Coordinates of C-alpha atoms and ligand atoms in Angstrom, one line a residue:
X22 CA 24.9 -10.5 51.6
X23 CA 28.2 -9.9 50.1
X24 CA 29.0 -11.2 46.4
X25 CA 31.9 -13.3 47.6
X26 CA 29.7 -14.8 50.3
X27 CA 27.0 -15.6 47.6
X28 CA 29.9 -17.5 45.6
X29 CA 31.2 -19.4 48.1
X30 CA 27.6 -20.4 49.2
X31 CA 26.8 -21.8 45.5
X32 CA 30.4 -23.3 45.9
X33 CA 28.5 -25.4 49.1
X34 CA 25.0 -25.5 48.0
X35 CA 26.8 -27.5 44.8
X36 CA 28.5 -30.0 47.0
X37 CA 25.3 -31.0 48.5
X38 CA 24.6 -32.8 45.0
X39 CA 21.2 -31.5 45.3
X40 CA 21.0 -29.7 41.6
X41 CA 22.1 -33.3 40.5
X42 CA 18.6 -34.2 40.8
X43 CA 16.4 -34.1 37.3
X44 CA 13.4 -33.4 39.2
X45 CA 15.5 -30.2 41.4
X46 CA 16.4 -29.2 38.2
X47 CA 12.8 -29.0 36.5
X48 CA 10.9 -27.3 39.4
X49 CA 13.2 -24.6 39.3
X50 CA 13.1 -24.6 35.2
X51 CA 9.1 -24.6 35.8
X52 CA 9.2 -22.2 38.5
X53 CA 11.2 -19.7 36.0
X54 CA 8.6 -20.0 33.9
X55 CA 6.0 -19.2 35.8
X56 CA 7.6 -16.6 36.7
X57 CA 8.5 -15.1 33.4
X58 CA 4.8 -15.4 33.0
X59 CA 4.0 -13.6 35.8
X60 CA 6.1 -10.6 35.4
X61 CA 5.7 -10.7 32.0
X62 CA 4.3 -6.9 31.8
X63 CA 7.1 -5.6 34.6
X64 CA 9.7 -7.2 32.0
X65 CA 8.0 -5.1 29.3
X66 CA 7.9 -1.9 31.2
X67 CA 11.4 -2.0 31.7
X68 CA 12.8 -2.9 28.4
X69 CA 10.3 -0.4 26.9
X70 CA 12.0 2.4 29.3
X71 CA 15.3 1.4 28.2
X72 CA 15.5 2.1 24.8
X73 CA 11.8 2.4 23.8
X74 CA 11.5 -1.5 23.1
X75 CA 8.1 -2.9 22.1
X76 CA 5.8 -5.2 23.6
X77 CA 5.7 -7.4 20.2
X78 CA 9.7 -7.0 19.7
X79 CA 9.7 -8.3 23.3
X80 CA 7.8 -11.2 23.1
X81 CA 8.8 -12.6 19.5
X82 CA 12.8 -11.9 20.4
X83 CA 13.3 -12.1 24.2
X84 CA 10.0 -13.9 26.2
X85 CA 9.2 -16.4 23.2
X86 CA 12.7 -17.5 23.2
X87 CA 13.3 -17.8 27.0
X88 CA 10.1 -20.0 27.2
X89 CA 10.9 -22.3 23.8
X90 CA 14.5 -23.0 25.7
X91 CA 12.1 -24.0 29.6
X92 CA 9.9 -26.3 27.1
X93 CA 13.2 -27.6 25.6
X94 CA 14.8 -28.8 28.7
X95 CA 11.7 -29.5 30.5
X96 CA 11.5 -32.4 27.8
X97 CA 14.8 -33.1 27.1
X98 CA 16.9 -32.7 30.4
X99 CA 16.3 -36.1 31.1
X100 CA 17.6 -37.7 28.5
X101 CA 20.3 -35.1 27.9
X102 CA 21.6 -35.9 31.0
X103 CA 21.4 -39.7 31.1
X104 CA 25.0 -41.9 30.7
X105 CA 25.8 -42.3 27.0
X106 CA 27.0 -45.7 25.9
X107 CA 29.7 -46.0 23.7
X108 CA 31.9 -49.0 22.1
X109 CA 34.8 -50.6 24.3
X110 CA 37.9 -51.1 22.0
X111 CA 39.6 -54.4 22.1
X112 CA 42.7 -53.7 23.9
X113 CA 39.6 -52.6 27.1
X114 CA 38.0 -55.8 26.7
X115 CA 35.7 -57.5 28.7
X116 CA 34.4 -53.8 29.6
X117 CA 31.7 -51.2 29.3
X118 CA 32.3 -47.8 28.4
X119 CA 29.8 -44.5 29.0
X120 CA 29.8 -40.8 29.2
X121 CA 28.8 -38.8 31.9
X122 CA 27.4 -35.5 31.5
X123 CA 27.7 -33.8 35.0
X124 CA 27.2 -30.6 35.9
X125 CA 30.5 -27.8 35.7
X126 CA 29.7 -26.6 39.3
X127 CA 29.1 -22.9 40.1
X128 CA 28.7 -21.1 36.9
X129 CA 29.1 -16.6 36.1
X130 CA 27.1 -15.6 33.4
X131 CA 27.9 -12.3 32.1
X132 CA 25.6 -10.2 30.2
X133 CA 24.6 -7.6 27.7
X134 CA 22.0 -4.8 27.1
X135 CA 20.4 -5.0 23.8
X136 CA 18.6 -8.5 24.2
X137 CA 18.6 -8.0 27.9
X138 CA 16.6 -11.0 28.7
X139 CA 16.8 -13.6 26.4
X140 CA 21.3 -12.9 26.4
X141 CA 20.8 -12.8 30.4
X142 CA 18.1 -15.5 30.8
X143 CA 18.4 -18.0 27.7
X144 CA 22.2 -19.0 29.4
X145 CA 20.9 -19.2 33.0
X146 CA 17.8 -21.8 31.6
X147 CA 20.8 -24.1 29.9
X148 CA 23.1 -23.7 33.1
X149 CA 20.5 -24.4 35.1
X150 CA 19.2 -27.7 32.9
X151 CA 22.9 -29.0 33.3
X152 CA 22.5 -28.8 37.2
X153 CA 24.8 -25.9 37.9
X154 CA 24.5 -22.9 40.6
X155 CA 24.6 -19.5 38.7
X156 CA 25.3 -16.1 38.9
X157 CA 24.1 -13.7 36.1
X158 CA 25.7 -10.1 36.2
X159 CA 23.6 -8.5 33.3
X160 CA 25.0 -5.2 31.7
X161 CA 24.6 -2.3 33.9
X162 CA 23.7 -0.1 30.2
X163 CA 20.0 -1.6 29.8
X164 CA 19.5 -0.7 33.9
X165 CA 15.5 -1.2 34.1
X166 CA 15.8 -4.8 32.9
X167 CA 18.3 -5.5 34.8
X168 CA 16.5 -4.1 37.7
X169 CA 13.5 -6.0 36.8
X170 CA 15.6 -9.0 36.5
X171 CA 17.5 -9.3 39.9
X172 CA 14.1 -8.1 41.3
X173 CA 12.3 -11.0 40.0
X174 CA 14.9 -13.6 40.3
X175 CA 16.1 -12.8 43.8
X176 CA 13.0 -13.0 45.5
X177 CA 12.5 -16.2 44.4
X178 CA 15.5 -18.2 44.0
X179 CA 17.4 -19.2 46.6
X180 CA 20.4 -16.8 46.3
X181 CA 22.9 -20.3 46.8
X182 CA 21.0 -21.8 43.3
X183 CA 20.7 -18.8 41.4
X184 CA 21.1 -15.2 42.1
X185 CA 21.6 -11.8 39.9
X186 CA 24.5 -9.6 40.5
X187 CA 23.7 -5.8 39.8
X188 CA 26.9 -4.7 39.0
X189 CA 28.7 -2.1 36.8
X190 CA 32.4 -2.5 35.5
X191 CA 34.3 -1.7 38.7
X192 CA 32.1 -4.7 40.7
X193 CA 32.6 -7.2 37.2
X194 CA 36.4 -6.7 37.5
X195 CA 37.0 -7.8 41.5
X196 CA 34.0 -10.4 40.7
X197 CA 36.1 -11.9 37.5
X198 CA 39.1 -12.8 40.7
X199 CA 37.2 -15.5 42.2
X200 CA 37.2 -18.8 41.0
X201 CA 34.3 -19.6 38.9
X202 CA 33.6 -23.2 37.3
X203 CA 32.2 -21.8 34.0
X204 CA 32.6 -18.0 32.6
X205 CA 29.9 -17.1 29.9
X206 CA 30.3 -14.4 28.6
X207 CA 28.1 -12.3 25.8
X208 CA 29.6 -9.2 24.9
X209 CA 32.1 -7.0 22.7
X210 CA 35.0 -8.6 21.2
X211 CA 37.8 -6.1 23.7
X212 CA 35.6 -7.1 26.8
X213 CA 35.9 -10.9 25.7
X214 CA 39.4 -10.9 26.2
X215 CA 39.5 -9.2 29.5
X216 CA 36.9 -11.9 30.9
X217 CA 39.5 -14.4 28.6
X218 CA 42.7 -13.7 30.8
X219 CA 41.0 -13.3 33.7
X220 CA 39.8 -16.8 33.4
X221 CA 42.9 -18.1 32.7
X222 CA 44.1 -17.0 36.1
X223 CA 42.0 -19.6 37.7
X224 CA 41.9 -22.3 34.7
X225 CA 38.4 -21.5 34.1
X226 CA 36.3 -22.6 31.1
X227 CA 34.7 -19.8 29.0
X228 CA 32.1 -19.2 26.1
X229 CA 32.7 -15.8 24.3
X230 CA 29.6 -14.7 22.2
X231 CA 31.3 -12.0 20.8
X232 CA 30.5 -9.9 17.5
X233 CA 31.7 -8.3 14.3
X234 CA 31.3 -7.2 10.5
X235 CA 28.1 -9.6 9.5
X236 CA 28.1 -9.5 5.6
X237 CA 25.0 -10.2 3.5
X238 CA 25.5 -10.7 -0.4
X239 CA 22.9 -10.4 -3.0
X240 CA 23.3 -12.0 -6.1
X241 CA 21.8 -11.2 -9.3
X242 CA 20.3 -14.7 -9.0
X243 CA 18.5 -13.4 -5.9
X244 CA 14.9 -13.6 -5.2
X245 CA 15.1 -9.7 -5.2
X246 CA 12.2 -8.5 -3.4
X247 CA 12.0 -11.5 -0.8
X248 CA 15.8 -10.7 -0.2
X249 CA 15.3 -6.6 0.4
X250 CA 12.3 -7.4 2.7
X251 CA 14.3 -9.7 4.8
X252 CA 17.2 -7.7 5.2
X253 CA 15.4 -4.6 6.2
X254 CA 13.2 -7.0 9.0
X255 CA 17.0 -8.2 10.0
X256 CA 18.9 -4.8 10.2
X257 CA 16.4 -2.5 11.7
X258 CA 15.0 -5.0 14.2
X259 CA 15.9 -3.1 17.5
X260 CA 17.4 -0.8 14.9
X261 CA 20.6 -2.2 14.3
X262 CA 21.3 -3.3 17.7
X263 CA 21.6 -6.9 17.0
X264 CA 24.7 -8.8 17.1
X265 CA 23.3 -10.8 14.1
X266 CA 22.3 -8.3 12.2
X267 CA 23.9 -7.8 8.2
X268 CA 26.3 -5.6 9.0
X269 CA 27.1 -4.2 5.8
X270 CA 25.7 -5.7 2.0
X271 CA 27.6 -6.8 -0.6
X272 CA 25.6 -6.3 -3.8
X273 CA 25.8 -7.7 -7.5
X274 CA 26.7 -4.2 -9.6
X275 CA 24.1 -5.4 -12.3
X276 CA 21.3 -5.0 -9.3
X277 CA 22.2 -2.8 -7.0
X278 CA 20.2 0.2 -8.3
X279 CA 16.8 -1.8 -8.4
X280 CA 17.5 -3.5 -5.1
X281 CA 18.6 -0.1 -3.7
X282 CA 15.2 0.5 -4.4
X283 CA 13.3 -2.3 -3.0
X284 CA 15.6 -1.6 0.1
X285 CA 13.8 2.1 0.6
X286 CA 10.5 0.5 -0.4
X287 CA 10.4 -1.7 2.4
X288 CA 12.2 1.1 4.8
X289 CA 8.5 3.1 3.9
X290 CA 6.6 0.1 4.3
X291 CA 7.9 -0.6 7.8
X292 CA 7.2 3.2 8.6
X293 CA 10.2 3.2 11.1
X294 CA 9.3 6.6 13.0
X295 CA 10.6 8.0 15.8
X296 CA 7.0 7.7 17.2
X297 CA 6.7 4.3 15.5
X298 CA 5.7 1.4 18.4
X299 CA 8.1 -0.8 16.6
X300 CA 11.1 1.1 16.3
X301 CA 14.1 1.0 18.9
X302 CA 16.1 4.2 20.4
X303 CA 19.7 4.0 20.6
X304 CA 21.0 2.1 24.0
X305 CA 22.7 5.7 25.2
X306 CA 24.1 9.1 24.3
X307 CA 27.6 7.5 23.7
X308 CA 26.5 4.8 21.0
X309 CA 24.6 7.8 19.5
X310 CA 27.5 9.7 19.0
X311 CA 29.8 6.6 18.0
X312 CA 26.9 6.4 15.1
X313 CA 26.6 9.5 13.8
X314 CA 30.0 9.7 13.3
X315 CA 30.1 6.8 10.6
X316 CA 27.4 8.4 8.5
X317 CA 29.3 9.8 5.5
X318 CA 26.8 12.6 4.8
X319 CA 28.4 12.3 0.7
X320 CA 27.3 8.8 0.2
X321 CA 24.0 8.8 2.2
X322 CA 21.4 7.3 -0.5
X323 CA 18.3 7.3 2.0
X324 CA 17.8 8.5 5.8
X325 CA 20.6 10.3 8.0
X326 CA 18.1 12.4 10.0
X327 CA 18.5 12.1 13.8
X328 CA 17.3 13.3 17.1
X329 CA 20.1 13.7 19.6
X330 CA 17.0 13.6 22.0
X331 CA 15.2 11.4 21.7
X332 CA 18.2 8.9 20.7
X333 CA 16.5 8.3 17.6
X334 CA 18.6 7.7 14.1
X335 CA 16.3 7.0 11.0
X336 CA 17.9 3.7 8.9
X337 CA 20.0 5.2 6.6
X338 CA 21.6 3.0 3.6
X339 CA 24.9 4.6 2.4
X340 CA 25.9 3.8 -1.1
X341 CA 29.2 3.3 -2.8
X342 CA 30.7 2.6 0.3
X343 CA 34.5 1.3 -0.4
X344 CA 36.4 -1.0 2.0
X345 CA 38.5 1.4 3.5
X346 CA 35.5 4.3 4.7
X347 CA 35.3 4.2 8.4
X348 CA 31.9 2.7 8.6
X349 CA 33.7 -0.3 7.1
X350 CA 36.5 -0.3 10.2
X351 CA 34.0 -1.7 13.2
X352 CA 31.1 -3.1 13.9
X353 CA 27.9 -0.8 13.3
X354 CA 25.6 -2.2 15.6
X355 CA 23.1 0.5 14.9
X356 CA 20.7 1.4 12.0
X357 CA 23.5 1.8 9.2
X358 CA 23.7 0.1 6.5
X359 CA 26.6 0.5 4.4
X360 CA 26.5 -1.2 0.8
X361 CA 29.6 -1.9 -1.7
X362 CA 29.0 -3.4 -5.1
X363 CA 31.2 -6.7 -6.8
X364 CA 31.1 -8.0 -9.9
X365 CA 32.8 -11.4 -9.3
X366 CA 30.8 -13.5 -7.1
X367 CA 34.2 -15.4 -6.2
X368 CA 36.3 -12.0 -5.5
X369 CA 34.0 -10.9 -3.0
X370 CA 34.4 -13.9 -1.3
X371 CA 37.8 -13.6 -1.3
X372 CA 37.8 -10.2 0.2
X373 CA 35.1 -11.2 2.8
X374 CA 37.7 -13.4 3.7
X375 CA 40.6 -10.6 4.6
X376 CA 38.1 -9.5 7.2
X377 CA 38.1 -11.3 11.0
X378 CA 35.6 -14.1 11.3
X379 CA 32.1 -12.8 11.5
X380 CA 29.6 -13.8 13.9
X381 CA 27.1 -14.4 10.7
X382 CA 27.1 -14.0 7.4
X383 CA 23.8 -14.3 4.8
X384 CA 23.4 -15.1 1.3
X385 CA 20.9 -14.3 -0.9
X386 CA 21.1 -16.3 -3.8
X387 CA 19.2 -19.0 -6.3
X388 CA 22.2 -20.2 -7.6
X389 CA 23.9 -23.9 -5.9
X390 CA 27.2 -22.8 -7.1
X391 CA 27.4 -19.6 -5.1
X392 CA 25.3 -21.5 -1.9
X393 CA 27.9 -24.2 -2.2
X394 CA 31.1 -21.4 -2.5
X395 CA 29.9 -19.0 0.0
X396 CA 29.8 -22.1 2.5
X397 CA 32.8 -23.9 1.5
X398 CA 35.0 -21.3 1.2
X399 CA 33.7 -18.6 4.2
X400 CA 33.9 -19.5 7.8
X401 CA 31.6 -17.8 10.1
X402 CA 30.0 -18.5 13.4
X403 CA 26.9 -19.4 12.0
X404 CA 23.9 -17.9 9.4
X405 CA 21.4 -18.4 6.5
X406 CA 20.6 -18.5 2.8
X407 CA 17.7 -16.9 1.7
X408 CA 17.4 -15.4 5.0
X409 CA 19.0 -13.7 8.0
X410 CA 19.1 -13.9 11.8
X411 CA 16.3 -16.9 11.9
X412 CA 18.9 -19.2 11.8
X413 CA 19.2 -18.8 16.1
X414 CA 15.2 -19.4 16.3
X415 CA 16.2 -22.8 15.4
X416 CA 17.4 -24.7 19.2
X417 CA 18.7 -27.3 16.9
X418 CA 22.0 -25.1 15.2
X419 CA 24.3 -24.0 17.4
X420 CA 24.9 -20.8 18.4
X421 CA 28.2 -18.9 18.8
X422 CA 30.7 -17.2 16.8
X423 CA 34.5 -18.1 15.6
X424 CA 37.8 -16.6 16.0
X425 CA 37.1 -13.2 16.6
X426 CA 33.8 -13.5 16.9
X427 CA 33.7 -16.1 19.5
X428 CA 34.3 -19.5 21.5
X429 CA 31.9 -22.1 22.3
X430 CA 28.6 -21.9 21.5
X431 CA 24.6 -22.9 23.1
X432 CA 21.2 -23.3 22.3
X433 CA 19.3 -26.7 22.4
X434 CA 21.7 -29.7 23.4
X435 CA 24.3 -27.2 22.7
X436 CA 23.8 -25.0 25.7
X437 CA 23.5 -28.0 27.9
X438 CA 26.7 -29.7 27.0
X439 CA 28.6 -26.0 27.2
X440 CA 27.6 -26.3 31.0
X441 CA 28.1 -29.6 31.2
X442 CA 31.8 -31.7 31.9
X443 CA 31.6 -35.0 29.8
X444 CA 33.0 -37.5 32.2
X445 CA 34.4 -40.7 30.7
X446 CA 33.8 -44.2 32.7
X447 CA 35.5 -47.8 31.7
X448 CA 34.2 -50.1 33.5
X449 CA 36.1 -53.7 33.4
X450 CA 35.0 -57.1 34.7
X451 CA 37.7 -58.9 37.0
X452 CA 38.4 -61.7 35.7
X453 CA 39.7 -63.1 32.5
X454 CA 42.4 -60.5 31.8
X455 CA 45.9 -62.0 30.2
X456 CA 49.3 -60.6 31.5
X457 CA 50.6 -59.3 28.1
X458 CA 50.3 -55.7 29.4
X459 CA 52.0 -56.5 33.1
X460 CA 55.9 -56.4 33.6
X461 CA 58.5 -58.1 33.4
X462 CA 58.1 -57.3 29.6
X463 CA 59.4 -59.6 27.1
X464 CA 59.8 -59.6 23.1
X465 CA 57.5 -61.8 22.9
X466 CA 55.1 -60.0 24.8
X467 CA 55.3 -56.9 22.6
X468 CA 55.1 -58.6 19.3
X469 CA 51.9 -60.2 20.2
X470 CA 51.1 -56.4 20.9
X471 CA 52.6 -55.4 17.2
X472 CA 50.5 -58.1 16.0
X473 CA 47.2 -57.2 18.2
X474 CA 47.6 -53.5 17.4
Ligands
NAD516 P1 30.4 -4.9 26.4 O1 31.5 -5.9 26.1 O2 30.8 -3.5 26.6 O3 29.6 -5.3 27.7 C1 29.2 -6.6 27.9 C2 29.2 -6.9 29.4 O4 30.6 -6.8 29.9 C3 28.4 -6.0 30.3 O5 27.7 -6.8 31.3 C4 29.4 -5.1 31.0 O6 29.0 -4.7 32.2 C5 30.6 -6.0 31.1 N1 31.9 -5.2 31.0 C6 32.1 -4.1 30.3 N2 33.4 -3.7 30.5 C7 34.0 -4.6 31.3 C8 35.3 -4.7 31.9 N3 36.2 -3.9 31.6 N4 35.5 -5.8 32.7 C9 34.5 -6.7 33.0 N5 33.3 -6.6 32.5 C10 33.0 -5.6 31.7 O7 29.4 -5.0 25.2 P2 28.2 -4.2 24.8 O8 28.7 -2.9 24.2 O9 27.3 -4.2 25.9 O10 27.6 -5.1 23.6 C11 27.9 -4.9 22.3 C12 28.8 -6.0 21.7 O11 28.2 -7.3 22.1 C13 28.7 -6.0 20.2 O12 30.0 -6.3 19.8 C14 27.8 -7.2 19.9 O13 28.1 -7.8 18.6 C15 28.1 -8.1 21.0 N6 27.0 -9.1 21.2 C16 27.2 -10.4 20.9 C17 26.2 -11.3 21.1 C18 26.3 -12.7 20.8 O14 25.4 -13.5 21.2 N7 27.4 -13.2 20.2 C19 24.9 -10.8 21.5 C20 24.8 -9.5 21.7 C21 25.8 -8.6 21.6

């Protein structure tokens, strides 16, 4: 079947108000579970031939997550989606007022390769809560997964309910000229705005889970070893390839030798080999040599090997790094971790600031001065203190960026209501209304309105 004949039949299959249904909409959530379950070792085969993912790194950052979200709406899409009372002003007296959360219709979730289930699926499980017919086109770059995606899903979803689009750039562009209900979109920052304007064409809706420069500042107040072992967990998990991950550090002068240290103490400690189980290859030749190119071979301070062939870059911290180096000018999104020095807590927040909103940011600090500054005064889609990238295990916290880093966001109730329309009701009794509001109008009539207002 044809793409555009698989739209227009969620575009019917939608009208038949049978995702409406709670009950619809948990057998398919339980079914997608079971089948996660299932295929849970195809899933891992794949990822693992993509870029040499492991089995744990799988489980703790795409499965586990995928199967939290099920449980979530399993238990919650009931209540989610119930009518939500609210007060009736005076002026709308005698009345009742409520909220409907319905479903946005026939929803195209767009995806990316380096969380190629949980970005792909985690949308799909809150689309499909909210009572929506979906289309997922995952990236094209992580081609196994998405393989083993479609393969799984399309067998076993009706195609009308939920169906995956294999699909490389050429195929995304004519597909972004129908009319969708709902874009999602997780991606780069340039691709966000292509799927922006090509949704404004047809009025749709979008949430842009973009990226960008993710600071992480260490004060001397800092729990220094807790801090270094977090942030090398954080930055090398699927080395470097996480949207979420510090992007560069932003360290306290008085420290930064000792916490340089702490940072290659842990690097050993995790024993991030080439051969290592845990340790990620680069997505493809073309992010490799984007990489390579931003290590400064002058201010490495630890790593910089490579192995062109077997995608493999060892972390590598580069020290006195200054704002204008190119590894400061775009996202790393690799194993690189630049680090500059401040002395003034407030002046780095202030430079922080000249960048474009990041996706996260991360403090590391003891201090409630600098906890309450660094929130107050930075805006940022979302992110910890004390800690990083945990803060999206939580399906309470939004997630999603700002400005350039995103719009909208999901998780938890969050994800539902980002598929969801919120459809106000009044509902009036018919009798006992007065005529103050019906022509002919009089002065008198709208001074008693003054008066009422
Ligand atoms: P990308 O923007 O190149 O690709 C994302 C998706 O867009 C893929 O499915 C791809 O096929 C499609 N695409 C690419 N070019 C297109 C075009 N011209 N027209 C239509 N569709 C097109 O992103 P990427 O390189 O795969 O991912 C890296 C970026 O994604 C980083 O910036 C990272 O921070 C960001 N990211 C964000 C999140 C988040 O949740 N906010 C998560 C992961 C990655």
């Amino acid at each position: 079947m044809e793409i555009q004949e698989i739209v227009l039949k969620q575009k019917d299959f939608f009208k038949t108000q049978q995702t409406k249904n709670i009950k619809f909409r948990k057998l398919y959530l339980e079914k997608l579970r079971n089948l996660i379950i299932k295929n849970e070792d195809i899933l891992y085969e794949a990822i693992h031939k993509d870029f040499g993912k492991s089995k744990f790194d799988t489980f703790t950052t795409e499965i586990s997550f995928i199967l939290n979200d099920i449980d979530y709406y399993l238990k919650s899409v009931k209540s989610l989606s119930k009518p939500k009372k609210v007060k009736t002003n005076f002026f709308n007296q005698i009345g009742k007022s409520r909220i409907h959360a319905e479903p946005l219709g026939n929803v195209l979730i767009v995806g990316t390769w380096n969380y190629p289930y949980q970005l792909s699926i985690s949308p799909i499980v809150a689309a499909l809560a909210a009572g929506n017919c979906c289309i997922l086109k995952p990236s094209e770059i992580a081609e196994n997964s998405m393989k083993a995606m479609s393969k799984i899903i399309n067998e076993n979803f009706p195609p009308e309910y939920l169906y995956v689009y294999e699909a490389g750039i050429d195929e995304t562009t004519e597909l972004l000229k129908l009319k969708f209900d709902k874009i999602f979109f997780t991606g780069s920052t340039k691709v966000g705005k292509i799927i922006y304007k090509a949704a404004a064409e047809n009025l749709t809706p979008v949430t842009l889970e973009l990226g960008g420069k993710s600071p992480a500042i260490i004060s001397k107040k800092a729990n220094l070893e807790v801090a270094a072992k977090r942030i090398v967990w954080g930055k090398f998990l699927n080395a470097g390839q996480t949207c979420v991950a510090p992007d560069y550090l932003l360290v306290e002068e008085s420290i930064q030798e000792l916490f340089l240290q702490l940072l290659k103490k842990y690097i050993k400690e995790f024993n991030y080999q080439a051969d290592s189980d845990h340790y990620t290859n680069i997505i493809n030749q073309k992010n490799f040599e984007r990489l390579i190119k931003l290590i400064d071979k002058d201010k490495i301070y630890l790593g910089g090997n490579f192995n062109e062939k077997q995608l493999y870059i060892e972390p590598t911290i580069l020290n006195n790094i200054n704002w204008n180096d190119k590894v400061m000018q775009e996202e790393i999104f690799g194993p690189i971790l630049p680090v500059i020095s401040f002395t003034d807590f407030n002046l780095i927040l202030n430079k922080v600031l000249e960048y474009e909103k990041p996706l996260a940011a991360y403090l590391f600090t003891d201090n409630s001065d600098e906890k309450e500054n660094f929130i107050n005064k930075l805006t940022f889609g979302g992110g910890c203190i004390n800690e990083v990238i945990m803060h999206l295990g939580n399906e309470n916290l939004p997630f999603g960026g700002v400005g350039n880093s995103g719009i909208g966001s999901y998780h938890g109730k969050f994800g539902f209501e980002t598929f969801s329309h919120q459809k106000a009701v009044l509902e009036k009794v018919t009798w006992g209304e007065p005529n103050i509001k019906y022509p002919p109008y009089s002065d008198k009539k709208l001074s008693w309105i003054r008066r009422l207002i």
